[in-house]
Structure formats: C-alpha cells, structure tokens
C-alpha atoms as an extended CHARMM CRD file, in Angstrom:
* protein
*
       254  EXT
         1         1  UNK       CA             57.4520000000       42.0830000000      -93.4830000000  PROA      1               0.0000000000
         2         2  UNK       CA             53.9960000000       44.4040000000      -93.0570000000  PROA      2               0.0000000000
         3         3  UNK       CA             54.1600000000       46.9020000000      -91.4530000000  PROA      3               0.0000000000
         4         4  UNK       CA             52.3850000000       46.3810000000      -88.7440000000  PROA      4               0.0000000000
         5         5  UNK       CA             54.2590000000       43.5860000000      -87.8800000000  PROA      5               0.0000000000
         6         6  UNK       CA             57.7280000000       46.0980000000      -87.8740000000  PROA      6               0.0000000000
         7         7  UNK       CA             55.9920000000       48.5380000000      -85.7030000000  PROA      7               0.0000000000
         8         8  UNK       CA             55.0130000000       45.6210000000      -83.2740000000  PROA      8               0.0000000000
         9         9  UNK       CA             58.9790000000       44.6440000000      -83.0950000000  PROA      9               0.0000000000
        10        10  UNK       CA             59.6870000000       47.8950000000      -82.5550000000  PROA      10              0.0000000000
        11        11  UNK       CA             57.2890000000       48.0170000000      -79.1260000000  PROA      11              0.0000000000
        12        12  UNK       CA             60.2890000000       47.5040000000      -76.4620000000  PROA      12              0.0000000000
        13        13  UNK       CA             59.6650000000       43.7330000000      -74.6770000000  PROA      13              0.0000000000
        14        14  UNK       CA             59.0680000000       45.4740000000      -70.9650000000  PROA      14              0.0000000000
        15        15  UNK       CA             55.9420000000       47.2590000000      -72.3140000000  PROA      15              0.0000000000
        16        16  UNK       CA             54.3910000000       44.0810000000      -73.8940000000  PROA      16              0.0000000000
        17        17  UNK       CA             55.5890000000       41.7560000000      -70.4170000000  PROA      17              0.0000000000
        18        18  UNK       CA             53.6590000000       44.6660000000      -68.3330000000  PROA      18              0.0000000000
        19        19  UNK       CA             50.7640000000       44.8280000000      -70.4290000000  PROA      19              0.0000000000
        20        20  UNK       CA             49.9120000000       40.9450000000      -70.0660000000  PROA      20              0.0000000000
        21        21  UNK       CA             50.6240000000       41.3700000000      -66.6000000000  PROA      21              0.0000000000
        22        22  UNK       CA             47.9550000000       43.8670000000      -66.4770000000  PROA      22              0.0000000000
        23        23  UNK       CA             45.3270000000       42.0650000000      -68.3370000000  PROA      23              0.0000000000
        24        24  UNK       CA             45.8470000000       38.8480000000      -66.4650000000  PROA      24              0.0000000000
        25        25  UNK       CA             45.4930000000       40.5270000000      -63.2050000000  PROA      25              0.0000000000
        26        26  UNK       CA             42.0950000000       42.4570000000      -64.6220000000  PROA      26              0.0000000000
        27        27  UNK       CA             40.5970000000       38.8000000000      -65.4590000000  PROA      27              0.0000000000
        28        28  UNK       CA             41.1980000000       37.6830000000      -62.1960000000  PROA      28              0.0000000000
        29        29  UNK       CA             39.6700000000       40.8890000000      -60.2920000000  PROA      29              0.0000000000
        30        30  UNK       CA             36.9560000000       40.3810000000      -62.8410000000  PROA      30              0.0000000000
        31        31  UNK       CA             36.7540000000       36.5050000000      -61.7000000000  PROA      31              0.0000000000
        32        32  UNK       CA             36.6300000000       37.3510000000      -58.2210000000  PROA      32              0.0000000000
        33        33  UNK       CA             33.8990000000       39.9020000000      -58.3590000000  PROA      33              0.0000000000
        34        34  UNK       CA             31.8980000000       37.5130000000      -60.2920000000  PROA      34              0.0000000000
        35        35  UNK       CA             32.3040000000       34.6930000000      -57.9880000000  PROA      35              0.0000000000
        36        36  UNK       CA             31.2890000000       36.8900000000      -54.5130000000  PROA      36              0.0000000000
        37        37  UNK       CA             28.7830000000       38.4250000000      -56.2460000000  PROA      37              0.0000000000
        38        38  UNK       CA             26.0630000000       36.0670000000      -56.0860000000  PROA      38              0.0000000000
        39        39  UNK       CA             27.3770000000       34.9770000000      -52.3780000000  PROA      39              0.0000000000
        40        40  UNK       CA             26.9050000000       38.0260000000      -51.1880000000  PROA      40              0.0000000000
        41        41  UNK       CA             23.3970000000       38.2860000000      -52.6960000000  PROA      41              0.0000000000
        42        42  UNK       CA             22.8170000000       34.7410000000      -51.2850000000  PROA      42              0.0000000000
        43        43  UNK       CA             23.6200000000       36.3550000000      -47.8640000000  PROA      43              0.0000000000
        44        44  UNK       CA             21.7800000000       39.2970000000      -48.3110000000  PROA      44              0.0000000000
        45        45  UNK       CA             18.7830000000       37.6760000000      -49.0920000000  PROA      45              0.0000000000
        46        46  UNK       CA             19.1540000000       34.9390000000      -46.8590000000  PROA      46              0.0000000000
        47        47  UNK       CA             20.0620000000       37.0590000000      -43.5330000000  PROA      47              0.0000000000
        48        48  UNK       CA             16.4430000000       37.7790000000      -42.7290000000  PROA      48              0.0000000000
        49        49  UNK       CA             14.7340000000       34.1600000000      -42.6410000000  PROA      49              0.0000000000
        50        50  UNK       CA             17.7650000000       33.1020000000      -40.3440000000  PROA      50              0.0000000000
        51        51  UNK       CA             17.2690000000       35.7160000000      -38.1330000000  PROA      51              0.0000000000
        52        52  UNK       CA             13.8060000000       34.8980000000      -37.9660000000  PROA      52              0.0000000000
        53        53  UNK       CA             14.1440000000       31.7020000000      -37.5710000000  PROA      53              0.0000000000
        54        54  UNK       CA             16.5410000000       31.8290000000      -34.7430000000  PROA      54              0.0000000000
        55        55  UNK       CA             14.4340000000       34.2040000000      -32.8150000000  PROA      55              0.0000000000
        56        56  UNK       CA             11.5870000000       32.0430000000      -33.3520000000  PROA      56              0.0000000000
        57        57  UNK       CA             13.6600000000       28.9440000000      -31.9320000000  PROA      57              0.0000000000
        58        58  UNK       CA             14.9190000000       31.3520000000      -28.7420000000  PROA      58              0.0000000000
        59        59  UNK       CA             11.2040000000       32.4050000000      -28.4570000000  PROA      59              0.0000000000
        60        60  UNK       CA             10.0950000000       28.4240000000      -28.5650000000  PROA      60              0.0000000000
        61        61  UNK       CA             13.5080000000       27.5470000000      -26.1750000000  PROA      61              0.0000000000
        62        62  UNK       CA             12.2940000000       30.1250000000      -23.7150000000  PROA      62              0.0000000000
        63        63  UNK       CA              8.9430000000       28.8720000000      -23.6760000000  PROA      63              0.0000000000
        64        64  UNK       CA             10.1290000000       25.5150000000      -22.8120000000  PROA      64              0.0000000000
        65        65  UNK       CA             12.1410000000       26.9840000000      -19.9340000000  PROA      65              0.0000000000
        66        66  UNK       CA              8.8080000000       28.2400000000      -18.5690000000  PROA      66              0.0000000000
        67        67  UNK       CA              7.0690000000       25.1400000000      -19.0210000000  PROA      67              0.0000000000
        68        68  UNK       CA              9.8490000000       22.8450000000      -18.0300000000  PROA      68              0.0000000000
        69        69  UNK       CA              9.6050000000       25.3110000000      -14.2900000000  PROA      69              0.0000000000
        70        70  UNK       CA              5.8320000000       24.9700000000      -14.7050000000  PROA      70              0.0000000000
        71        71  UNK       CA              5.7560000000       21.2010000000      -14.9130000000  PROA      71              0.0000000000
        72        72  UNK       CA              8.3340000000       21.0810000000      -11.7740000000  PROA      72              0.0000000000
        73        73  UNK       CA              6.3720000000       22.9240000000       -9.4010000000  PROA      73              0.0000000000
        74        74  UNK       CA              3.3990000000       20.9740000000      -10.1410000000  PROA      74              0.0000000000
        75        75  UNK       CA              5.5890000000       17.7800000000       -9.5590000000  PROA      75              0.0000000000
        76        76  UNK       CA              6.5810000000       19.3710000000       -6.1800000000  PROA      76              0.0000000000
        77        77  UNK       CA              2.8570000000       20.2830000000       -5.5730000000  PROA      77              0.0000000000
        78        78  UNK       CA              1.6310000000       16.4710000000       -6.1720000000  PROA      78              0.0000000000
        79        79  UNK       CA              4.6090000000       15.3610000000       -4.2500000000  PROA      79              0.0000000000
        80        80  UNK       CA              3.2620000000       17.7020000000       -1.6110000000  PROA      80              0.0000000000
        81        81  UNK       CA             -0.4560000000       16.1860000000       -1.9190000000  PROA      81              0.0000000000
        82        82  UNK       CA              1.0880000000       12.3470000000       -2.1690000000  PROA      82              0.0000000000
        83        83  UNK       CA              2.6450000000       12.8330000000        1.5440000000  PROA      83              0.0000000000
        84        84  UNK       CA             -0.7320000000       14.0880000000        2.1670000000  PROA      84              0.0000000000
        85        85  UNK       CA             -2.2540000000       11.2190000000        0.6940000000  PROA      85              0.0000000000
        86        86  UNK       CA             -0.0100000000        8.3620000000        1.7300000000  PROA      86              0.0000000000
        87        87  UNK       CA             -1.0240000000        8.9680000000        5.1080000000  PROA      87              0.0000000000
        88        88  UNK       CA             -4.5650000000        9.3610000000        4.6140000000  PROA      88              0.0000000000
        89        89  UNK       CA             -3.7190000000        5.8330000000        2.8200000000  PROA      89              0.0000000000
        90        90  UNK       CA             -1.9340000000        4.6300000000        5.7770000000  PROA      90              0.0000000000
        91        91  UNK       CA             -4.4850000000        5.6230000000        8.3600000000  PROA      91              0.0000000000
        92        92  UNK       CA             -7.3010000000        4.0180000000        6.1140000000  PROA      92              0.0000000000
        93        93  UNK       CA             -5.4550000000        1.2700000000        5.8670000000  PROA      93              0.0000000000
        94        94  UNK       CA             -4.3880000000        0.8430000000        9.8040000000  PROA      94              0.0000000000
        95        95  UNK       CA             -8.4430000000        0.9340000000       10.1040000000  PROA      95              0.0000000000
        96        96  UNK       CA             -9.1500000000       -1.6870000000        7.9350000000  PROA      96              0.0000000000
        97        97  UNK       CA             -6.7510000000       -3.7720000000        9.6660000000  PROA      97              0.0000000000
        98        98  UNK       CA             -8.5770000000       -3.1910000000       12.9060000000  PROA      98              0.0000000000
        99        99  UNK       CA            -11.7230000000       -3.7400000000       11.2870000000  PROA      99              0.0000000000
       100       100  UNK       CA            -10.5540000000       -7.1520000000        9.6780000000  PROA      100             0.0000000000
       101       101  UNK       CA             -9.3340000000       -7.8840000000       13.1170000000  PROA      101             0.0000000000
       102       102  UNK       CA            -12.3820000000       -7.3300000000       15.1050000000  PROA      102             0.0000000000
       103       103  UNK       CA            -14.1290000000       -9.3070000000       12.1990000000  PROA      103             0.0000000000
       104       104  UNK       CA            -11.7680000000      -12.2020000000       12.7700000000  PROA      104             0.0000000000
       105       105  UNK       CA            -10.6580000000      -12.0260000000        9.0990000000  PROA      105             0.0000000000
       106       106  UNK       CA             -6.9080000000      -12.2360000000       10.0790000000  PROA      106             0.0000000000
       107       107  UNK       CA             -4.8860000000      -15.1330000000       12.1250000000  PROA      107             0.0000000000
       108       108  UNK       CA             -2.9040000000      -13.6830000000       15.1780000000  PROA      108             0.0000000000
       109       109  UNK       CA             -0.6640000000      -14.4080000000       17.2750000000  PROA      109             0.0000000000
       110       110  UNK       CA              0.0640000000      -12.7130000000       20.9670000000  PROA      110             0.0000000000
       111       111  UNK       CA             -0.1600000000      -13.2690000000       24.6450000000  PROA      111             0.0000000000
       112       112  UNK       CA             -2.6310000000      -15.1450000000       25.7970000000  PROA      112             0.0000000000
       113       113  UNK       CA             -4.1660000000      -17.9160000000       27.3590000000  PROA      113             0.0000000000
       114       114  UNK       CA             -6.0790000000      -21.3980000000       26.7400000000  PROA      114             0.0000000000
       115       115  UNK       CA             -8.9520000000      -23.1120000000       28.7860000000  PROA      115             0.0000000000
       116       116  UNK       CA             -9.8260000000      -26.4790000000       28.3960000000  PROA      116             0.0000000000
       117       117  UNK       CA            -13.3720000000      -27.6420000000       29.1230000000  PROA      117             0.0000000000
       118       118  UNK       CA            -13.8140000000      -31.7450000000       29.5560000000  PROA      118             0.0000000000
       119       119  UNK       CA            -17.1610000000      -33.6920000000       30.3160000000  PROA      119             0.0000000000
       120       120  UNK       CA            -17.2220000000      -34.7920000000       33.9820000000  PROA      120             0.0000000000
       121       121  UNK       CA            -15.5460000000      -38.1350000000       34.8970000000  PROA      121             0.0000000000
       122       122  UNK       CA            -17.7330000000      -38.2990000000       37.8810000000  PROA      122             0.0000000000
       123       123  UNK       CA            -21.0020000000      -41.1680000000       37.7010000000  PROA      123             0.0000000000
       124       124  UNK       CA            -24.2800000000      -39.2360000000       37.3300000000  PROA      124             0.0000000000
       125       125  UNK       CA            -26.3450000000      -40.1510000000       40.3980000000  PROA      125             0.0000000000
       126       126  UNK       CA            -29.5250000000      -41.5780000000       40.4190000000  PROA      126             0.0000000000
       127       127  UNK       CA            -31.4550000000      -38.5970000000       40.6490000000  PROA      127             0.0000000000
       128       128  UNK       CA            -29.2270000000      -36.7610000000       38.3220000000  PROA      128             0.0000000000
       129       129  UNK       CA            -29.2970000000      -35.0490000000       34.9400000000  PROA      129             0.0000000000
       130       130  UNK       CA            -27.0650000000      -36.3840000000       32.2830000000  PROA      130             0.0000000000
       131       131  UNK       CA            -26.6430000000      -33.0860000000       30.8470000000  PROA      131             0.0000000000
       132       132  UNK       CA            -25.3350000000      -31.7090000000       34.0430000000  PROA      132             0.0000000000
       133       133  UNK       CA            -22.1020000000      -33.6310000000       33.4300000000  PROA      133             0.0000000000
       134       134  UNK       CA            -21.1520000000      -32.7330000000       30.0920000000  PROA      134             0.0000000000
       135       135  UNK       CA            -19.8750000000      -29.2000000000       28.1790000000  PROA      135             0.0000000000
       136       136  UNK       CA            -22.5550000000      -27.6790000000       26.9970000000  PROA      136             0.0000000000
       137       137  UNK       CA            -22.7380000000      -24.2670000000       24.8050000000  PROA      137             0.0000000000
       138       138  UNK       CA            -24.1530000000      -22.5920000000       27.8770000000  PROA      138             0.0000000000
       139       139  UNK       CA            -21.0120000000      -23.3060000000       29.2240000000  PROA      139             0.0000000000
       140       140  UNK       CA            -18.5790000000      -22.1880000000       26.3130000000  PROA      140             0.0000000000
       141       141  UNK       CA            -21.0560000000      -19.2960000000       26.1990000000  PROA      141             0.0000000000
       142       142  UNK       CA            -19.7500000000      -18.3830000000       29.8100000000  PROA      142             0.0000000000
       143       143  UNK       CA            -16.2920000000      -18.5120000000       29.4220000000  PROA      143             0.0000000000
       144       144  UNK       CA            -16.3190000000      -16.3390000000       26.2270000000  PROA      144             0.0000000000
       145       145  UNK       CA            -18.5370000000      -13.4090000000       27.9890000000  PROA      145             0.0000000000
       146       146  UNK       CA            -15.8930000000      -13.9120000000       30.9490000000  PROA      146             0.0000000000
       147       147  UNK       CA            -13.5000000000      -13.3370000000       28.3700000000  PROA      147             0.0000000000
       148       148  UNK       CA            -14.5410000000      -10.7490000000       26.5020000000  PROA      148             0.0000000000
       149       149  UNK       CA            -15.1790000000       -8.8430000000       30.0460000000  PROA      149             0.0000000000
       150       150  UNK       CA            -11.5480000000       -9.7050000000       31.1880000000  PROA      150             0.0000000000
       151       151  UNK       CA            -10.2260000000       -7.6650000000       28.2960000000  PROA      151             0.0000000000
       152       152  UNK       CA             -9.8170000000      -10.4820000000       25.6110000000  PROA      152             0.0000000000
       153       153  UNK       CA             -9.1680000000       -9.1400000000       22.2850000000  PROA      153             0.0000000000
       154       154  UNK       CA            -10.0500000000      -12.4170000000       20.1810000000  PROA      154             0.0000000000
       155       155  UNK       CA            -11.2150000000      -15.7450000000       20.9480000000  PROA      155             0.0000000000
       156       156  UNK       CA            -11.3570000000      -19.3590000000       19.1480000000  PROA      156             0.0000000000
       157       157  UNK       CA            -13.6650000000      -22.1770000000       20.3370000000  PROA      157             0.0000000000
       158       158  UNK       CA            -11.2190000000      -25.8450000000       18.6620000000  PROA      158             0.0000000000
       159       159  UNK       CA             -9.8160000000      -23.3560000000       15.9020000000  PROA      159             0.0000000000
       160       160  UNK       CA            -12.8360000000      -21.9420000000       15.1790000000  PROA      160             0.0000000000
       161       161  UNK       CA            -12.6970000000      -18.0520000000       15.4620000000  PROA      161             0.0000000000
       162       162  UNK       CA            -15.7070000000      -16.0490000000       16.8340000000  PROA      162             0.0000000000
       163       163  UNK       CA            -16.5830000000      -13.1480000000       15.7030000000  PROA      163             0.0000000000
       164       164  UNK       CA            -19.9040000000      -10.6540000000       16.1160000000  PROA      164             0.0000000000
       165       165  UNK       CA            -21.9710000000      -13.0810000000       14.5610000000  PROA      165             0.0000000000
       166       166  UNK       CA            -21.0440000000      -16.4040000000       16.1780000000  PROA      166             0.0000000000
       167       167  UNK       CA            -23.7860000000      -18.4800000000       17.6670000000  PROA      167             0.0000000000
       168       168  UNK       CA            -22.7090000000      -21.3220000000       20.2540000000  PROA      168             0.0000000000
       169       169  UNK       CA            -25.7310000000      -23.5200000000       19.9510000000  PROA      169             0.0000000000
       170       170  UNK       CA            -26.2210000000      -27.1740000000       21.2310000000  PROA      170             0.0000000000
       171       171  UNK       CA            -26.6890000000      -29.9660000000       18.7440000000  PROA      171             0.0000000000
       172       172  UNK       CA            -27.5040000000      -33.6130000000       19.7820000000  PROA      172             0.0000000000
       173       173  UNK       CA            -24.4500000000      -34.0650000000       21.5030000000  PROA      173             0.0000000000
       174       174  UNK       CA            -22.2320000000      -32.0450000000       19.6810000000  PROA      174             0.0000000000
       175       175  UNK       CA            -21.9700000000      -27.6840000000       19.9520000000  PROA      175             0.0000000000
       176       176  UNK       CA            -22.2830000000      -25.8430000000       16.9130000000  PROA      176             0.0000000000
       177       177  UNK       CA            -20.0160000000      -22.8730000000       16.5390000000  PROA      177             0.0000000000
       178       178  UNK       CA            -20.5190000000      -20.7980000000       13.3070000000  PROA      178             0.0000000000
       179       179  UNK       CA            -20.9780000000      -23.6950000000       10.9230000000  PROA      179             0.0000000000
       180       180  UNK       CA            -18.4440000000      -26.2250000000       12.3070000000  PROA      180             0.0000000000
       181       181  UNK       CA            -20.0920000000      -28.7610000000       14.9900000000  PROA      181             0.0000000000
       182       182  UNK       CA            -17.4170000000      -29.4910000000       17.7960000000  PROA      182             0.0000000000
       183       183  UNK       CA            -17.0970000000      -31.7060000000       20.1560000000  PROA      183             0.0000000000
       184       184  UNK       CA            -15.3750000000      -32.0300000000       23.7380000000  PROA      184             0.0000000000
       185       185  UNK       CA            -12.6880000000      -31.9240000000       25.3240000000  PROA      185             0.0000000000
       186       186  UNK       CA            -13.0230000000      -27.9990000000       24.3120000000  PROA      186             0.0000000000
       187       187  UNK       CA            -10.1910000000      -25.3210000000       23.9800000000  PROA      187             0.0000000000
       188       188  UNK       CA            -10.7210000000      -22.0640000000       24.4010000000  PROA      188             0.0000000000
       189       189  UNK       CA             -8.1220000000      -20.3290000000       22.9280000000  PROA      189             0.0000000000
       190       190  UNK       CA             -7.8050000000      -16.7120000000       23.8970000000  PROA      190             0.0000000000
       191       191  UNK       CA             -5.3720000000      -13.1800000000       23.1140000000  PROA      191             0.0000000000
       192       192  UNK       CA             -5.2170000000      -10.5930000000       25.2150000000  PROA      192             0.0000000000
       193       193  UNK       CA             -3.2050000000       -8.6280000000       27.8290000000  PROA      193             0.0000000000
       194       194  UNK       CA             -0.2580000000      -10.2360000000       29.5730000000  PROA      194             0.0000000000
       195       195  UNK       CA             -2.8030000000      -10.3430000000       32.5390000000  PROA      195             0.0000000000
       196       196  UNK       CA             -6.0560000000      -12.3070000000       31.0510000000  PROA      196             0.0000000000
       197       197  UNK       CA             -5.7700000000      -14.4340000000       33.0250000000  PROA      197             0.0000000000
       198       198  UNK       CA             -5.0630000000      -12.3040000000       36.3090000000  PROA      198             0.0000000000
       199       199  UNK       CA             -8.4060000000      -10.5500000000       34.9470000000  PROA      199             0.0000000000
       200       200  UNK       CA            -10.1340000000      -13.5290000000       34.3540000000  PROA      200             0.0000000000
       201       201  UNK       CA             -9.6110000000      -15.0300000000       38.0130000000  PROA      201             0.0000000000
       202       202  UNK       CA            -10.9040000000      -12.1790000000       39.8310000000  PROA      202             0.0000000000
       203       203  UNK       CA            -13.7380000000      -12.2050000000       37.9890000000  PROA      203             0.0000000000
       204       204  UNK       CA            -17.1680000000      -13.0310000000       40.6290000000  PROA      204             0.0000000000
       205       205  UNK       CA            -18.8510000000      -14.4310000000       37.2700000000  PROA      205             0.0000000000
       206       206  UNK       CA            -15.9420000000      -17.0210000000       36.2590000000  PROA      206             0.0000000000
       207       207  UNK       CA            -15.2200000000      -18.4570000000       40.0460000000  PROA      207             0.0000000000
       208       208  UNK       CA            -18.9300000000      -19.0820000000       40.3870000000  PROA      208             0.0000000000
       209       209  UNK       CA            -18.7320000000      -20.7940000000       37.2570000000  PROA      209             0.0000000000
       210       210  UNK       CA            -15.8510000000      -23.1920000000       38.4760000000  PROA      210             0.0000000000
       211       211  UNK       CA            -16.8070000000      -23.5800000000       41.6060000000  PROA      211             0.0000000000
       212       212  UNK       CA            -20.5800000000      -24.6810000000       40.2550000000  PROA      212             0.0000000000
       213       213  UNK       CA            -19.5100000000      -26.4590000000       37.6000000000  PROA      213             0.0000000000
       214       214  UNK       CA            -16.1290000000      -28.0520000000       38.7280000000  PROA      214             0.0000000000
       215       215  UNK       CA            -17.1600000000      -28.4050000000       42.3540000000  PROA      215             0.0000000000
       216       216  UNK       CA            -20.5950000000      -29.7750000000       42.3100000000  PROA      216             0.0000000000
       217       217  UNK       CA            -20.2840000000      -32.0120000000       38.6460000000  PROA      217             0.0000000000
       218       218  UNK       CA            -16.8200000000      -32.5010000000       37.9200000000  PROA      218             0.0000000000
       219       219  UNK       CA            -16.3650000000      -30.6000000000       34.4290000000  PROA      219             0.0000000000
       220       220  UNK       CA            -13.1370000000      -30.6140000000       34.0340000000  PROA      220             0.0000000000
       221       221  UNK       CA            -11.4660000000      -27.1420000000       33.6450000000  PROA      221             0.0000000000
       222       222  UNK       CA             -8.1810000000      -26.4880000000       33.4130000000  PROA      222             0.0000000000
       223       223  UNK       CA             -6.2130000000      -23.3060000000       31.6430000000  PROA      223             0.0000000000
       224       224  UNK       CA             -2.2390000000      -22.7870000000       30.3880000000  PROA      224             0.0000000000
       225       225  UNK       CA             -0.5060000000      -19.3970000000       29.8650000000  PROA      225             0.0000000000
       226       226  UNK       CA              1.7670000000      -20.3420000000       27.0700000000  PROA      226             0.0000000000
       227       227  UNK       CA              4.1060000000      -18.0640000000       25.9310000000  PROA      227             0.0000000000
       228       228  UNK       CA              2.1240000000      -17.1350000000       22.6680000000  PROA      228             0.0000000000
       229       229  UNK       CA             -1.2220000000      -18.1500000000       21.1970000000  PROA      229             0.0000000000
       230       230  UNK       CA             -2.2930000000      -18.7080000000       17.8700000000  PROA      230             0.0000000000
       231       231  UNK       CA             -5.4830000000      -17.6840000000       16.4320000000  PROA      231             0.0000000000
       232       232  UNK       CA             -6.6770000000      -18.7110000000       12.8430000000  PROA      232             0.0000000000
       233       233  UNK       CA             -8.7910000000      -16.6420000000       10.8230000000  PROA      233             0.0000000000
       234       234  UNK       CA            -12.8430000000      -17.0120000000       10.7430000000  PROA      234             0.0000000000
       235       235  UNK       CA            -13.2560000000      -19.1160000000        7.4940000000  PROA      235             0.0000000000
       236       236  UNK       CA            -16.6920000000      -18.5300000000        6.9540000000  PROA      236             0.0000000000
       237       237  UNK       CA            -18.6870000000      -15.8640000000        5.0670000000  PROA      237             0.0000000000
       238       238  UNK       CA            -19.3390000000      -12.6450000000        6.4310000000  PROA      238             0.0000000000
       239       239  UNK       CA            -22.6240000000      -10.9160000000        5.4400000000  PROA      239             0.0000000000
       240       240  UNK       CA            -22.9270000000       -8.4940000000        8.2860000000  PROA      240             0.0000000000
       241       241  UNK       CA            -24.4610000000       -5.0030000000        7.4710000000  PROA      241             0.0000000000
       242       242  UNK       CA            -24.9650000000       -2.9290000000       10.3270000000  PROA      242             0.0000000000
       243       243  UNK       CA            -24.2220000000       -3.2270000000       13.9140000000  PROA      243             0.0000000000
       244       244  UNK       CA            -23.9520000000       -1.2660000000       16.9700000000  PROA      244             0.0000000000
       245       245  UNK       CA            -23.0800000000       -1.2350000000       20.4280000000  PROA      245             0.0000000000
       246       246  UNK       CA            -26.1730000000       -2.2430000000       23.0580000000  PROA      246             0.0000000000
       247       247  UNK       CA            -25.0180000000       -1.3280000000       26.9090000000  PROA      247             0.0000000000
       248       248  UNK       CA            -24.9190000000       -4.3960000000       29.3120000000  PROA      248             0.0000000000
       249       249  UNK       CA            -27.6410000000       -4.8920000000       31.5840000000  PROA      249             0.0000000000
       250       250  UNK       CA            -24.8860000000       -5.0260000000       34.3110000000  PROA      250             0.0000000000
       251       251  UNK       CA            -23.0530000000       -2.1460000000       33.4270000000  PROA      251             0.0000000000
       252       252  UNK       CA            -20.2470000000       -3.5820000000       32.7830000000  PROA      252             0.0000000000
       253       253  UNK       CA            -18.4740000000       -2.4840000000       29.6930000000  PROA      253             0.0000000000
       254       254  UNK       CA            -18.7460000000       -5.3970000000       27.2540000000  PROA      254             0.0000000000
C-alpha cells in the first residue's frame, strides 16, 4: 500500500460520514439558491407591469361604474319623457278618432233612432203634382238638418253615411247620396242621445214637416227607437281640405 492510501485508513470513519454529510447538504443549498434565483428575478421584474396593469383595469372598472350610473339616469330620464310622450300620443290619438268620426271614417254603434220615409199610397188628384207624393231629397234633406239640430251625432241615408261633404240630390226618380243612387222606402238611420228622439219631436221644424207632408200627401213616416243602431263607415273618398264653421241664419246652433 501507498501511502496515501494508509493515511486515508487511518482518517477515523465518523470524520469521513460527516464530511459527505456536509458536502451533500452544500449542493443542495447551492441547488436551492440557484433554482429561486431566477424566480425571484422573474418577480422582481415582473411586479411593476402587474401593478400597472391592475390599476389600469380598476381605473377602466371604475369608469364603467360611472357610465353604467350615467346610462341609468338617462334611461330614467327617457322613461320620464315616454310618460310624457305616451300621453301626448294618446291625446293625439283620441283626436284623430274624433276627427275620423266626424268624417264618418269609422262604423258605430250607440243609441239611437231610425225614420222611415215611404212614397204616398194616396191617388194624386186631378189637379195634383206627382212629385208631391213621393220622397224627394228635399225631404231627406229635412230630416237630416232636424237631426243634426236635435243633437244627432251621425247619420246614414240606406247605409250610406253622410258626412261634411254629402250632397242629397234628386235623380230621375231615384236620390243620389254621395255616389250611391237610392231609392224609397228610405231609412234614416240616426246616433245620438238617449233622447233624439224626445229632441226631435219638439222640434217646430220636424212637426211642420209631418204634419205637411204626412197630413196633406200621405208620405209615409214612421220612426223606431231600437235599442242600438248601427252605422257603417262612409266608403267613399275623402278629398276635403279646409272647412269651417258658417253661423245659421236662424241662430240656431247647427
């Protein structure tokens, strides 16, 4: 043997076993160190962008907050102006609907009451006038203006609705009304207060008229107080423009 390799044998067995213990446990600590060093460099550089980046994402939450509060009070403010508006709407359209009305444009149905007008039964004498005997449009003409003035709201001549621009002319032997030409009998459908007809009787104008035209020619005229009327809608074209409201010559409002 060397000797080298005597003095080695002669190094007692603890010292050797606590010597590798030693350099085992400095590789590890060496390990280690290397192995958090570059995580704690990757933390230390990395700390700052996070932190930027997070306050930049609180900055763009809080300005979302403020927007999202922004975008409900203008919801609440257009809420506000849309119960404004819906009755503006509702008005407007509860005017239309009158106007349509008093144009005819709509079918109704109420209280009201219907006349019937027949050509006389009675012989024309001698010295008499045909026309005297029959319905004529000066005659539907009456009973509408006695209408109107008893507080009728709308009126139909045989289904055919009159409105502001309704003419009640005589044809041959027919009456034309708007565009349609009727003939007799003639019913004179009107809708008004539960009392038309209470109205309409103590009118001077209408019991002249059926005491002239009943009594002395026997035009038959006869009326009915159902319990509802029906009223179609004027089905022809309307190309009114302008109108206003001319005072009676009697006074009377119209």
């Amino acid at each position: 043997m060397s000797v080298r390799a005597a003095r080695i044998r002669a190094i007692p067995s603890r010292q050797v076993t606590l010597g590798l213990a030693l350099l085992a446990l400095g590789f590890l600590i060496a390990a280690q160190l290397a192995a958090e060093g570059p995580r704690i460099r990757y933390t230390t550089q990395e700390r700052s962008p996070l932190v930027e980046t997070a306050l930049g994402l609180q900055t763009q939450q809080d300005a979302l907050k403020s927007r999202i509060v922004e975008l409900r009070t203008s919801i609440q403010d257009i809420e506000k102006q849309d119960t404004g508006s819906a009755a503006a709407i509702k008005d407007l359209n509860a005017n239309l609907e009158q106007a349509r009305i008093a144009a005819g444009l709509i079918s109704l149905t109420g209280t009201g009451i219907v006349l019937k007008l027949e050509d006389s039964t009675q012989p024309v004498p001698p010295d008499g006038n045909d026309a005297d005997y029959l319905v004529t449009a000066a005659d539907l003409r009456t009973v509408v203006e006695e209408l109107w003035q008893a507080g009728a709201e709308a009126i139909a001549i045989n289904d055919e609705r009159l409105t502001t621009s309704s003419a009640i002319i005589d044809i041959g032997g027919s009456v034309l009304v708007n565009a349609a030409y009727l003939a007799g009998p003639f019913d004179i459908t009107a809708i008004g207060p539960t009392d038309l007809f209470t109205r309409l009787s103590a009118s001077p104008g209408f019991a002249e008229f059926v005491q002239t035209r009943r009594g002395s020619f026997g035009i038959g005229i006869s009326w009915a107080e159902p319990d509802h009327v029906d009223l179609p809608a004027f089905a022809g074209s309307v190309n009114l423009r302008e109108s206003k409201a001319v005072p009676s010559p009697s006074g009377a409002a119209p």
